[in-house]
Each structure stands twice: as structure tokens, then as C-alpha cells.
Short mmCIF file of C-alpha atoms in Angstrom, two decimals:
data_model
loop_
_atom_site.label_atom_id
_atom_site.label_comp_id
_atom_site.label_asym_id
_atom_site.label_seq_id
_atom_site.Cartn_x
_atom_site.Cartn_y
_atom_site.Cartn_z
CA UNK A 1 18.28 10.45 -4.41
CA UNK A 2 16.51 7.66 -3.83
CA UNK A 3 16.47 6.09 -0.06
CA UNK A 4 14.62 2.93 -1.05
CA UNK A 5 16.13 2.26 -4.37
CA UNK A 6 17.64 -0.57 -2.24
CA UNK A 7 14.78 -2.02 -0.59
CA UNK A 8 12.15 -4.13 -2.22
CA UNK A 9 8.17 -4.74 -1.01
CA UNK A 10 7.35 -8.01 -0.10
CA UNK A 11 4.09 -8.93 0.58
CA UNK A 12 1.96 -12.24 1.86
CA UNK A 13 1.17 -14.27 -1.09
CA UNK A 14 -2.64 -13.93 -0.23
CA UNK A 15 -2.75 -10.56 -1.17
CA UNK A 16 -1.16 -11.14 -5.02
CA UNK A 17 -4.60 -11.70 -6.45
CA UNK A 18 -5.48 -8.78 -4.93
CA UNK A 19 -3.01 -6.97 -6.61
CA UNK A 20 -3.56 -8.39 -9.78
CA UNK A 21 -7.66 -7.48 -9.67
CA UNK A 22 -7.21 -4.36 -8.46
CA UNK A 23 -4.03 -2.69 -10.05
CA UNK A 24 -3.84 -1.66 -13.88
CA UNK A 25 -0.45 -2.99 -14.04
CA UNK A 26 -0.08 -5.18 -16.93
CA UNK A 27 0.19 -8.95 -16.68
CA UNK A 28 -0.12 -11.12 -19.58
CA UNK A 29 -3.83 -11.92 -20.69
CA UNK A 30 -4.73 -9.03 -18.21
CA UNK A 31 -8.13 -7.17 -19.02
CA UNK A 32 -7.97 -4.62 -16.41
CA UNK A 33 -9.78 -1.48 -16.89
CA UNK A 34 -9.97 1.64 -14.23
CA UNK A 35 -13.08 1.42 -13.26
CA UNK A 36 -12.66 -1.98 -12.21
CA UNK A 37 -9.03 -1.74 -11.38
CA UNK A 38 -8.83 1.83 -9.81
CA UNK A 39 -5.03 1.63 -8.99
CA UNK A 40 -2.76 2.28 -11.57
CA UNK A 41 0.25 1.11 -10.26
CA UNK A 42 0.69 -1.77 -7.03
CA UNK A 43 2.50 0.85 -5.08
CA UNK A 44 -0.77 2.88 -5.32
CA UNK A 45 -2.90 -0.01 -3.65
CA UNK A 46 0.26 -0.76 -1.25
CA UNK A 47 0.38 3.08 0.14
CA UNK A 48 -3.75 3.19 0.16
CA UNK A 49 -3.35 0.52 2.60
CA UNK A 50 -1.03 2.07 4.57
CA UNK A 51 -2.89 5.27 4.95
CA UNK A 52 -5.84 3.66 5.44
CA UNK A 53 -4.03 1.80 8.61
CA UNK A 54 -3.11 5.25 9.55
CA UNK A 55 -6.21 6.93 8.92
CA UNK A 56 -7.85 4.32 11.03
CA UNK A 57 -5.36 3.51 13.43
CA UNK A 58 -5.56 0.01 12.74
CA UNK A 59 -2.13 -1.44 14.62
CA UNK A 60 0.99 -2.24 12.24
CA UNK A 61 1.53 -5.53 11.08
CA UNK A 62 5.38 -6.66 12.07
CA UNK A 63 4.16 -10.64 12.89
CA UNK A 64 3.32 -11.38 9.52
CA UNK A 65 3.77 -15.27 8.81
CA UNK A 66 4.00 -17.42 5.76
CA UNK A 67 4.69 -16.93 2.15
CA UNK A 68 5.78 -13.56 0.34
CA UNK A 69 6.65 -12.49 -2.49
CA UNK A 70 8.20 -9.37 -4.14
CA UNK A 71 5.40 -6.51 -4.86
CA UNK A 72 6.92 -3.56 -5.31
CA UNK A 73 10.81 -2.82 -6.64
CA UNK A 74 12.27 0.40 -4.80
CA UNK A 75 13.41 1.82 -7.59
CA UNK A 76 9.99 2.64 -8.10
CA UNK A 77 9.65 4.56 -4.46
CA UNK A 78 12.14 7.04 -6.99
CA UNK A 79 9.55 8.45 -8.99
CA UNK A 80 6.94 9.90 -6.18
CA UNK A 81 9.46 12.11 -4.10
CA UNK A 82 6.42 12.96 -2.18
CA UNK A 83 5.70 9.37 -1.67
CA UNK A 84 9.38 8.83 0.09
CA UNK A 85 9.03 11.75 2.24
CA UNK A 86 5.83 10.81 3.63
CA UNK A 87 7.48 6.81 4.56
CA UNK A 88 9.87 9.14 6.36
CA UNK A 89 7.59 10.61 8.11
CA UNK A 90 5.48 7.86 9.11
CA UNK A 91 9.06 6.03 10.23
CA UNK A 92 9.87 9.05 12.18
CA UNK A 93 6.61 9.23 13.99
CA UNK A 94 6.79 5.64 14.75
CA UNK A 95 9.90 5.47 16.16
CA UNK A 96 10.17 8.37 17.69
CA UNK A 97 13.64 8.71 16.27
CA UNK A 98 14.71 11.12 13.75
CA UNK A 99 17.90 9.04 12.99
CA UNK A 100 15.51 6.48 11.95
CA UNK A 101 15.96 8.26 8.29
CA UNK A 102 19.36 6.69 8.45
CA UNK A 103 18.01 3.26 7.64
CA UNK A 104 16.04 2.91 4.77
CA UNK A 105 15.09 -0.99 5.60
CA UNK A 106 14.10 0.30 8.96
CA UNK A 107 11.22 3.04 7.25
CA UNK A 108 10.44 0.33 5.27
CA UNK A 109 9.72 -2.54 7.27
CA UNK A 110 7.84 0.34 9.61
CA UNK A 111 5.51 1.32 5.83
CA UNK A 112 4.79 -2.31 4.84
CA UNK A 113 3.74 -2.98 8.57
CA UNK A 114 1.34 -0.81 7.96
CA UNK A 115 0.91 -1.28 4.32
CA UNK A 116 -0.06 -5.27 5.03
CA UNK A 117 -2.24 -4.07 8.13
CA UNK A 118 -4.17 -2.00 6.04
CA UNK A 119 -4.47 -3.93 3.37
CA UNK A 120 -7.48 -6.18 4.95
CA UNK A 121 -9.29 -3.61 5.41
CA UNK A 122 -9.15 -1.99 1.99
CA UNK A 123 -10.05 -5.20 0.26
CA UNK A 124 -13.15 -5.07 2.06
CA UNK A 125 -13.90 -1.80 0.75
CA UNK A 126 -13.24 -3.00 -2.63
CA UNK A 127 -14.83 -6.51 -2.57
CA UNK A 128 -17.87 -5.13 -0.40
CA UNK A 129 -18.90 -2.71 -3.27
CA UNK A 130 -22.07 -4.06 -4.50
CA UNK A 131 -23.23 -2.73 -7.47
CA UNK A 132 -20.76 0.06 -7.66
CA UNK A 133 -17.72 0.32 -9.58
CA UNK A 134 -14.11 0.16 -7.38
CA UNK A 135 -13.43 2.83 -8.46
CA UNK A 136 -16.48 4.90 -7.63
CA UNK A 137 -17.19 3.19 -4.28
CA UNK A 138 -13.42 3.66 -3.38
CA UNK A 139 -13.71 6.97 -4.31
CA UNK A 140 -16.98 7.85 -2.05
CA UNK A 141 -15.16 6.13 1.31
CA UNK A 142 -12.25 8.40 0.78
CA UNK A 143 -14.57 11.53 0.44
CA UNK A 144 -16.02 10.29 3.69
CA UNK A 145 -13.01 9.69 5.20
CA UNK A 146 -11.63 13.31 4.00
CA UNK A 147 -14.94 14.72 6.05
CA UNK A 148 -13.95 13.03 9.50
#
């Protein structure tokens, strides 16, 4: 079963380009390869963000302002079983309330807190790259990450 079947991602608009660079998902008249594009799916750059907020302890984003749009569908969030449990988790450790699992909009809006605080700083990973590929640089900060 699927908790978040229910519950879409939105995200600030400012991050859609973003999205589009850095995710192989198809649009139309998209060119993306995975060396330049080294998430295959946007829920793939969504949850890097969020465990890079967590990693890094860079404070959840619930005052975002302006335009959104829809990301991610939840159906999708059906597919990664792993993926779910770990939102519960995070939810759960947030809250401090195990009946938090109760809510899936609630674990939600705790992820993509996180997810959009995040994301910042993962697009400066992947912009900041040089002559590297994204998908070797991103690569070599996770390694280092992995070692702290």
C-alpha cells in the first residue's frame, strides 16, 4: 500500500528548470543524457535534496512563498517501498510523534520541507562543477560525504 498515492509534490517554480536540466525524464525536444542529467527520475533529485538537508542539517523549508507547481505524482512514491519508509522516518523523527504515520500530507509536507531546503544547496553542487560531468562531480561529493 501506498501512503502517498494521495499526495502530490509541489515545488517553487524556480526550481522546474532545474528539474528539467538535471533529470532524464523525458520532455519533448529533451536531449538529456546521464552524464549530464545524473537523475533518472525528478523524485531522485527531489529525495537527494532532502538528504542532503539532512545530511547537512540545513533547517526545513515550511515558509516557502510564491509560485509552485506539481513535481512529483504520489503514485510514484509506490514504486520505491524503501523510499516511503524512509519519509516515515524522517516525519517521525521530526515530529517526535509516531502517530504522525497516520497522516500522509503531514510526512509529506515534513519531506518537501526538506526536499525544497535542500534543493539550493544541491544545485550548487551541480552548477559549481567546472569541468566535470554532474554526474561524476555529484558522485565524488557523495563519496565525501559517505566518509564524514
Amino acid at each position: 500500500m501506498n501512503a502517498f498515492a494521495p499526495v502530490d509534490v509541489y515545488l517553487p517554480e524556480k526550481y522546474q528548470d532545474y528539474f528539467h536540466t538535471y533529470c532524464l525524464t523525458r520532455t519533448e525536444g529533451s536531449r538529456n543524457n546521464p552524464e549530464d542529467s545524473p537523475f533518472p527520475r525528478m523524485v531522485d533529485m527531489w529525495f537527494m535534496a532532502l538528504c542532503l538537508a539532512v545530511k547537512e542539517k540545513i533547517k526545513p523549508d515550511f515558509d516557502h512563498k510564491g509560485p509552485t507547481y506539481k513535481a512529483i505524482n504520489g503514485d510514484v512514491f509506490g514504486s520505491d517501498l524503501w523510499r516511503s519508509n524512509a519519509l516515515m522516518l524522517l516525519a517521525i523523527a521530526h515530529t517526535d510523534d509516531v502517530q504522525v504515520t497516520d497522516k500522509p500530507h503531514e510526512m509529506m509536507r515534513v519531506a518537501n520541507a526538506y526536499a525544497i531546503a535542500g534543493l539550493p544547496r544541491l544545485i550548487t553542487i551541480l552548477e559549481e562543477r567546472g569541468g566535470d560531468t554532474a554526474l561524476d562531480f555529484l558522485s565524488d561529493v557523495i563519496e565525501d560525504m559517505l566518509d564524514d
